[in-house]
CSV table of C-alpha atoms in Angstrom, one decimal:
chain,number,residue,atom,x,y,z
A,1,MET,CA,20.3,70.2,53.5
A,2,SER,CA,18.0,72.6,55.4
A,3,LEU,CA,14.2,72.5,55.8
A,4,GLN,CA,13.9,75.8,53.9
A,5,TRP,CA,15.8,74.3,50.9
A,6,LEU,CA,13.3,71.4,50.8
A,7,ARG,CA,10.3,73.7,51.1
A,8,ARG,CA,11.5,76.0,48.3
A,9,ARG,CA,11.5,72.9,46.1
A,10,GLY,CA,8.0,71.9,47.0
A,11,VAL,CA,9.1,68.9,49.2
A,12,ASP,CA,7.4,68.3,52.5
A,13,PRO,CA,10.3,67.8,55.0
A,14,TYR,CA,8.2,65.3,57.0
A,15,MET,CA,7.6,63.2,54.0
A,16,ALA,CA,11.3,63.4,53.1
A,17,ALA,CA,12.1,62.3,56.7
A,18,LEU,CA,9.7,59.3,56.3
A,19,ALA,CA,11.3,58.3,53.0
A,20,GLY,CA,14.8,58.7,54.6
A,21,THR,CA,13.7,56.6,57.6
A,22,VAL,CA,12.5,53.8,55.3
A,23,GLY,CA,15.9,53.9,53.4
A,24,LEU,CA,17.8,53.9,56.7
A,25,ALA,CA,15.9,50.8,57.8
A,26,ALA,CA,16.6,49.1,54.5
A,27,LEU,CA,20.3,49.8,54.7
A,28,PHE,CA,20.9,49.5,58.5
A,29,PRO,CA,18.0,47.5,60.0
A,30,ALA,CA,17.9,47.0,63.8
A,31,THR,CA,18.6,43.4,64.6
A,32,GLY,CA,19.1,41.3,67.7
A,33,THR,CA,19.4,43.4,70.9
A,34,ALA,CA,19.0,46.6,68.9
A,35,ALA,CA,15.7,45.4,67.4
A,36,ARG,CA,14.4,44.5,70.9
A,37,SER,CA,15.4,47.9,72.2
A,38,ALA,CA,13.8,49.6,69.3
A,39,ALA,CA,10.6,47.7,69.8
A,40,VAL,CA,10.4,48.8,73.5
A,41,ALA,CA,11.2,52.4,72.5
A,42,CYS,CA,8.5,52.2,69.9
A,43,ASP,CA,5.9,51.0,72.4
A,44,VAL,CA,6.8,53.9,74.7
A,45,ALA,CA,6.7,56.4,71.9
A,46,VAL,CA,3.3,55.3,70.7
A,47,ALA,CA,1.9,55.5,74.3
A,48,LEU,CA,3.3,59.0,74.6
A,49,LEU,CA,1.8,60.0,71.3
A,50,PHE,CA,-1.7,58.9,72.3
A,51,PHE,CA,-1.3,60.5,75.7
A,52,LEU,CA,-0.5,63.9,74.0
A,53,TYR,CA,-3.5,63.4,71.7
A,54,GLY,CA,-5.8,63.0,74.7
A,55,ALA,CA,-4.2,65.9,76.6
A,56,ARG,CA,-4.7,68.3,73.6
A,57,LEU,CA,-8.2,67.4,72.8
A,58,SER,CA,-10.7,69.9,74.1
A,59,THR,CA,-13.8,68.1,75.4
A,60,ARG,CA,-15.8,71.3,75.2
A,61,GLU,CA,-15.0,71.8,71.5
A,62,THR,CA,-15.7,68.2,70.7
A,63,LEU,CA,-19.2,68.3,72.3
A,64,ALA,CA,-19.9,71.7,70.6
A,65,GLY,CA,-19.3,70.1,67.2
A,66,LEU,CA,-22.2,67.8,67.6
A,67,ARG,CA,-24.5,70.3,65.9
A,68,HIS,CA,-22.9,69.2,62.6
A,69,ALA,CA,-24.5,65.8,63.0
A,70,ARG,CA,-25.1,65.2,59.2
A,71,LEU,CA,-21.6,66.1,58.3
A,72,HIS,CA,-20.0,63.9,61.0
A,73,GLY,CA,-22.3,61.0,60.1
A,74,LEU,CA,-21.2,61.3,56.5
A,75,VAL,CA,-17.5,61.4,57.3
A,76,LEU,CA,-17.9,58.4,59.6
A,77,ALA,CA,-19.9,56.5,57.0
A,78,CYS,CA,-17.2,57.3,54.3
A,79,THR,CA,-14.4,56.3,56.7
A,80,PHE,CA,-15.7,53.1,58.2
A,81,VAL,CA,-18.3,51.9,55.7
A,82,LEU,CA,-17.5,53.1,52.2
A,83,PHE,CA,-13.7,52.7,52.5
A,84,PRO,CA,-13.9,49.1,53.8
A,85,LEU,CA,-16.3,48.2,51.0
A,86,LEU,CA,-13.9,49.8,48.5
A,87,GLY,CA,-11.0,47.9,50.0
A,88,LEU,CA,-12.8,44.6,49.7
A,89,ALA,CA,-13.8,45.4,46.1
A,90,THR,CA,-10.2,46.4,45.3
A,91,ALA,CA,-8.9,43.0,46.6
A,92,VAL,CA,-11.3,41.1,44.4
A,93,LEU,CA,-11.8,43.3,41.2
A,94,THR,CA,-8.5,45.2,40.7
A,95,PRO,CA,-6.8,44.2,37.4
A,96,VAL,CA,-3.4,45.3,39.0
A,97,PRO,CA,-1.5,42.3,40.4
A,98,LEU,CA,-0.4,43.0,44.0
A,99,THR,CA,1.4,40.8,46.5
A,100,ASP,CA,-0.5,39.4,49.5
A,101,GLN,CA,1.2,41.9,51.8
A,102,LEU,CA,0.3,44.9,49.7
A,103,ARG,CA,-3.3,43.7,49.2
A,104,THR,CA,-3.6,43.4,53.0
A,105,GLY,CA,-2.0,46.8,53.4
A,106,VAL,CA,-4.5,48.4,51.0
A,107,LEU,CA,-7.4,46.8,53.0
A,108,PHE,CA,-5.9,48.0,56.3
A,109,LEU,CA,-5.5,51.5,54.9
A,110,CYS,CA,-9.3,51.4,54.2
A,111,LEU,CA,-10.0,50.7,57.9
A,112,VAL,CA,-7.9,53.6,59.4
A,113,PRO,CA,-9.6,56.7,60.7
A,114,SER,CA,-9.6,60.1,59.1
A,115,THR,CA,-6.9,62.6,59.9
A,116,VAL,CA,-7.2,65.9,61.8
A,117,GLN,CA,-4.2,68.0,60.9
A,118,SER,CA,-4.1,67.8,57.1
A,119,SER,CA,-8.0,67.8,56.9
A,120,VAL,CA,-8.1,71.0,58.9
A,121,ALA,CA,-5.3,72.7,57.0
A,122,LEU,CA,-6.8,71.9,53.6
A,123,THR,CA,-10.3,72.9,54.7
A,124,GLY,CA,-9.0,76.2,55.9
A,125,ALA,CA,-7.1,76.8,52.6
A,126,ALA,CA,-10.3,76.0,50.7
A,127,ARG,CA,-12.4,78.4,52.8
A,128,GLY,CA,-14.4,75.5,54.3
A,129,ASP,CA,-15.9,75.0,57.7
A,130,VAL,CA,-12.7,74.6,59.9
A,131,PRO,CA,-14.5,73.9,63.2
A,132,ALA,CA,-16.5,71.2,61.6
A,133,ALA,CA,-13.4,69.7,60.1
A,134,ILE,CA,-11.7,69.7,63.5
A,135,CYS,CA,-14.6,67.8,65.1
A,136,ALA,CA,-15.1,65.4,62.2
A,137,GLY,CA,-11.4,64.4,62.3
A,138,THR,CA,-11.6,64.1,66.1
A,139,TYR,CA,-14.7,61.9,66.1
A,140,SER,CA,-13.2,59.7,63.4
A,141,SER,CA,-10.0,59.3,65.4
A,142,LEU,CA,-11.9,58.4,68.6
A,143,ALA,CA,-14.2,55.9,66.7
A,144,GLY,CA,-11.1,54.4,65.1
A,145,LEU,CA,-9.6,53.4,68.4
A,146,VAL,CA,-12.4,50.9,68.6
A,147,LEU,CA,-13.6,50.3,65.1
A,148,THR,CA,-10.3,49.9,63.3
A,149,PRO,CA,-9.1,46.9,65.3
A,150,LEU,CA,-12.5,45.3,65.3
A,151,LEU,CA,-12.8,45.7,61.5
A,152,ALA,CA,-9.3,44.5,61.1
A,153,ALA,CA,-10.1,41.3,63.0
A,154,TRP,CA,-13.2,40.8,60.9
A,155,LEU,CA,-11.9,41.6,57.5
A,156,LEU,CA,-8.2,40.7,57.7
A,157,GLY,CA,-8.6,37.4,59.6
A,158,SER,CA,-5.4,35.7,60.4
A,159,HIS,CA,-3.3,38.7,59.2
A,160,ALA,CA,-4.3,40.7,62.3
A,161,GLU,CA,-3.2,39.4,65.7
A,162,LEU,CA,-6.4,40.4,67.5
A,163,SER,CA,-7.1,37.9,70.3
A,164,ALA,CA,-8.2,38.9,73.8
A,165,ASP,CA,-4.5,39.6,74.5
A,166,GLY,CA,-4.4,41.8,71.4
A,167,LEU,CA,-7.4,43.8,72.5
A,168,LEU,CA,-5.8,44.3,75.9
A,169,ARG,CA,-2.6,45.4,74.3
A,170,ILE,CA,-4.4,48.0,72.2
A,171,ALA,CA,-6.3,49.2,75.2
A,172,ALA,CA,-3.1,49.5,77.2
A,173,GLN,CA,-0.9,51.1,74.5
A,174,LEU,CA,-3.4,53.3,72.8
A,175,LEU,CA,-6.7,53.8,74.6
A,176,ALA,CA,-5.4,54.0,78.2
A,177,PRO,CA,-2.8,56.8,77.5
A,178,PHE,CA,-5.4,58.7,75.5
A,179,VAL,CA,-7.9,58.5,78.5
A,180,LEU,CA,-5.1,59.5,80.9
A,181,GLY,CA,-4.3,62.5,78.7
A,182,GLN,CA,-8.0,63.6,78.8
A,183,VAL,CA,-8.1,63.2,82.6
A,184,LEU,CA,-4.9,65.3,83.1
A,185,ARG,CA,-5.9,67.9,80.5
A,186,PRO,CA,-7.2,70.5,83.0
A,187,TRP,CA,-3.7,70.6,84.5
A,188,ILE,CA,-1.4,70.2,81.5
A,189,GLY,CA,-3.5,71.3,78.6
A,190,GLY,CA,-2.5,75.0,78.9
A,191,PHE,CA,1.2,74.0,79.0
A,192,LEU,CA,0.9,71.9,75.9
A,193,GLY,CA,-1.0,74.6,74.1
A,194,ARG,CA,1.8,77.1,74.9
A,195,HIS,CA,4.6,74.8,73.7
A,196,LYS,CA,3.2,73.4,70.5
A,197,ARG,CA,6.4,74.1,68.6
A,198,VAL,CA,8.6,72.4,71.2
A,199,LEU,CA,6.4,69.3,71.3
A,200,ALA,CA,5.8,68.9,67.6
A,201,PRO,CA,9.0,66.9,67.1
A,202,VAL,CA,7.7,64.4,69.8
A,203,ASP,CA,4.7,63.6,67.5
A,204,ARG,CA,6.7,63.2,64.4
A,205,GLY,CA,9.7,61.6,66.0
A,206,SER,CA,7.4,58.9,67.4
A,207,ILE,CA,6.0,58.2,64.0
A,208,LEU,CA,9.5,58.0,62.5
A,209,LEU,CA,10.5,55.5,65.2
A,210,VAL,CA,7.5,53.4,64.4
A,211,VAL,CA,8.4,53.5,60.7
A,212,TYR,CA,12.0,52.5,61.4
A,213,THR,CA,11.0,49.6,63.7
A,214,ALA,CA,8.5,48.3,61.2
A,215,PHE,CA,10.7,48.5,58.2
A,216,SER,CA,13.7,47.1,60.1
A,217,ALA,CA,11.6,44.0,60.7
A,218,ALA,CA,10.6,43.9,57.1
A,219,THR,CA,14.2,44.1,55.9
A,220,ALA,CA,15.3,41.4,58.4
A,221,GLN,CA,12.7,39.1,56.9
A,222,GLY,CA,14.0,39.7,53.4
A,223,ILE,CA,10.8,40.9,51.9
A,224,TRP,CA,12.0,44.0,50.1
A,225,HIS,CA,12.2,42.0,46.8
A,226,LEU,CA,8.3,42.1,46.9
A,227,ALA,CA,8.3,45.9,46.6
A,228,THR,CA,9.5,46.0,43.0
A,229,PRO,CA,9.0,49.2,40.8
A,230,GLY,CA,6.2,47.4,39.0
A,231,ALA,CA,4.4,46.6,42.2
A,232,LEU,CA,4.8,50.1,43.5
A,233,LEU,CA,3.5,51.5,40.2
A,234,GLY,CA,0.4,49.2,40.4
A,235,LEU,CA,-0.1,50.1,44.0
A,236,THR,CA,-0.1,53.8,43.1
A,237,ALA,CA,-2.8,53.3,40.5
A,238,VAL,CA,-5.0,51.4,43.0
A,239,LEU,CA,-4.6,54.1,45.6
A,240,LEU,CA,-5.4,56.9,43.1
A,241,ALA,CA,-8.6,55.0,42.2
A,242,LEU,CA,-9.5,54.7,45.9
A,243,LEU,CA,-8.9,58.4,46.4
A,244,ALA,CA,-10.9,59.4,43.4
A,245,ALA,CA,-13.8,57.2,44.5
A,246,SER,CA,-13.8,58.5,48.0
A,247,LEU,CA,-13.8,62.1,46.9
A,248,ALA,CA,-16.7,61.6,44.5
A,249,ALA,CA,-18.7,59.6,47.0
A,250,ALA,CA,-18.2,62.2,49.8
A,251,ARG,CA,-19.2,65.0,47.4
A,252,LEU,CA,-22.4,63.1,46.3
A,253,GLY,CA,-23.3,62.3,49.9
A,254,ALA,CA,-22.9,66.0,50.9
A,255,ARG,CA,-25.1,67.0,48.0
A,256,VAL,CA,-27.8,64.5,49.0
A,257,LEU,CA,-27.7,65.7,52.6
A,258,GLY,CA,-28.1,69.3,51.4
A,259,LEU,CA,-25.0,70.7,53.2
A,260,GLY,CA,-23.8,74.2,52.6
A,261,ARG,CA,-20.7,74.9,50.7
A,262,PRO,CA,-18.3,75.3,53.7
A,263,ALA,CA,-19.6,72.0,55.2
A,264,VAL,CA,-19.3,70.3,51.8
A,265,VAL,CA,-15.6,71.2,51.6
A,266,ALA,CA,-15.0,69.8,55.1
A,267,ALA,CA,-17.0,66.6,54.4
A,268,VAL,CA,-15.2,65.9,51.1
A,269,LEU,CA,-11.7,66.5,52.6
A,270,CYS,CA,-12.3,64.7,55.9
A,271,GLY,CA,-14.1,61.8,54.3
A,272,SER,CA,-11.3,61.1,51.8
A,273,GLN,CA,-8.3,61.4,54.2
A,274,LYS,CA,-6.6,58.7,56.2
A,275,SER,CA,-4.5,59.2,59.3
A,276,LEU,CA,-0.8,58.2,59.2
A,277,ALA,CA,-0.3,59.1,62.8
A,278,ASN,CA,-3.1,56.8,64.0
A,279,GLY,CA,-2.6,54.1,61.4
A,280,LEU,CA,1.0,53.3,61.9
A,281,PRO,CA,0.9,52.6,65.6
A,282,MET,CA,-2.2,50.5,65.2
A,283,ALA,CA,-0.5,48.5,62.4
A,284,THR,CA,2.5,47.7,64.7
A,285,VAL,CA,0.0,46.4,67.3
A,286,LEU,CA,-2.1,44.4,64.9
A,287,PHE,CA,0.6,43.0,62.6
A,288,GLY,CA,3.6,42.8,64.8
A,289,SER,CA,6.8,41.9,62.9
A,290,GLU,CA,4.8,41.8,59.6
A,291,ALA,CA,3.9,45.5,59.7
A,292,GLY,CA,6.6,46.5,57.2
A,293,LEU,CA,5.0,46.2,53.8
A,294,MET,CA,1.5,46.3,55.4
A,295,VAL,CA,1.9,50.1,56.1
A,296,LEU,CA,3.5,51.0,52.7
A,297,PRO,CA,0.0,51.6,51.1
A,298,LEU,CA,-0.9,53.9,54.0
A,299,MET,CA,2.3,55.9,53.7
A,300,LEU,CA,1.9,56.3,49.9
A,301,TYR,CA,-1.8,57.2,50.2
A,302,HIS,CA,-1.0,59.8,52.8
A,303,GLN,CA,1.3,61.6,50.3
A,304,LEU,CA,-1.2,61.3,47.4
A,305,GLN,CA,-4.0,62.7,49.6
A,306,LEU,CA,-1.9,65.7,50.4
A,307,VAL,CA,-1.0,66.4,46.8
A,308,VAL,CA,-4.5,66.0,45.5
A,309,GLY,CA,-6.1,67.8,48.4
A,310,THR,CA,-3.8,70.8,47.9
A,311,ILE,CA,-4.7,71.0,44.2
A,312,LEU,CA,-8.5,70.8,45.1
A,313,ALA,CA,-8.2,73.3,47.9
A,314,GLY,CA,-6.4,75.8,45.6
A,315,ARG,CA,-9.2,75.5,43.0
A,316,TRP,CA,-12.0,75.8,45.6
A,317,SER,CA,-10.4,78.8,47.2
A,318,ARG,CA,-10.5,80.6,43.8
A,319,ALA,CA,-14.2,79.9,43.3
A,320,PRO,CA,-15.7,80.3,46.8
A,321,GLU,CA,-19.3,80.7,45.6
A,322,ARG,CA,-19.4,77.4,43.7
A,323,ALA,CA,-19.9,74.0,45.3
A,324,PRO,CA,-16.7,72.0,44.8
A,325,THR,CA,-16.9,69.1,42.4
A,326,PRO,CA,-14.0,66.6,43.0
A,327,ARG,CA,-12.3,65.2,39.9
A,328,ALA,CA,-10.2,62.2,39.4
A,329,PRO,CA,-6.7,62.8,40.8
A,330,GLU,CA,-4.3,64.3,38.3
A,331,PRO,CA,-0.7,63.0,37.7
A,332,THR,CA,1.7,64.2,40.4
A,333,THR,CA,3.5,66.3,37.8
A,334,SER,CA,0.5,68.7,37.9
A,335,ALA,CA,1.1,69.4,41.6
A,336,ALA,CA,3.3,72.4,40.8
A,337,ARG,CA,0.5,74.1,39.0
A,338,GLY,CA,-2.0,73.6,41.9
């Protein structure tokens, strides 16, 4: 089965690989020595991933983006204030019964920073402000290195292993490689820029290894019976509600701040997105062997935000003079028409 065959049928090869990795972990989980080796490899892969993030991030572009202060403030407020409040409300008010692990996973999803790649791609497709989207996603990712673990310790309590040792582990595994990449950027940034295609599998391969390790541990603990079809259907409904609320809130905030249409597009898309690439490694550090089902809401939300974002970007690109008005997400079956 080739990548072209998947793309012709509207299937994102990366999402197919994620689903396949989860299936592989369910059928052939790493146990014993293999599990320990996979955990070590996962730690190395995550450190490499954040090193590459730091080495690719242009400090000059990041500082230049400060002129969009209102937009960035809105995105940060949506990501680290609105979403946590929505997550807490979901845990208390949702009529959909979810297991403890899935409820915790939904709340963790709400603490994860915004993404860069998909936000930028969708903003460009919708004729929005791409440089602003790049900076907004970047600032969110940087803030998330500090805010996500702190919010997790505060809101998730005993679920998140955030002691002094936990903070040191996050600093050593995520923040230190990122800073090292920034320090070495003047010498290796050009090389990385010229070899994006070659290095892309490193990013995605690292995430797939994190997924396999986390779901292997989940399988070994025998918790797959909790992810029943009914639970997954209820989880999807909750995540769609979160996505709809974040889209509407970001649009309202952009209108109140008086942003122009290109900035509105960037704010709405960046303010409603969550980063799989940043969230998964953080989950393995925070939750350890319990990360399996905890990251399932994040993986599902990531797919939903891509489908809905693509539909919205298509509509906005056909009406460039009108300010976009997000609607509630449509059923997945409508994706083919977007």
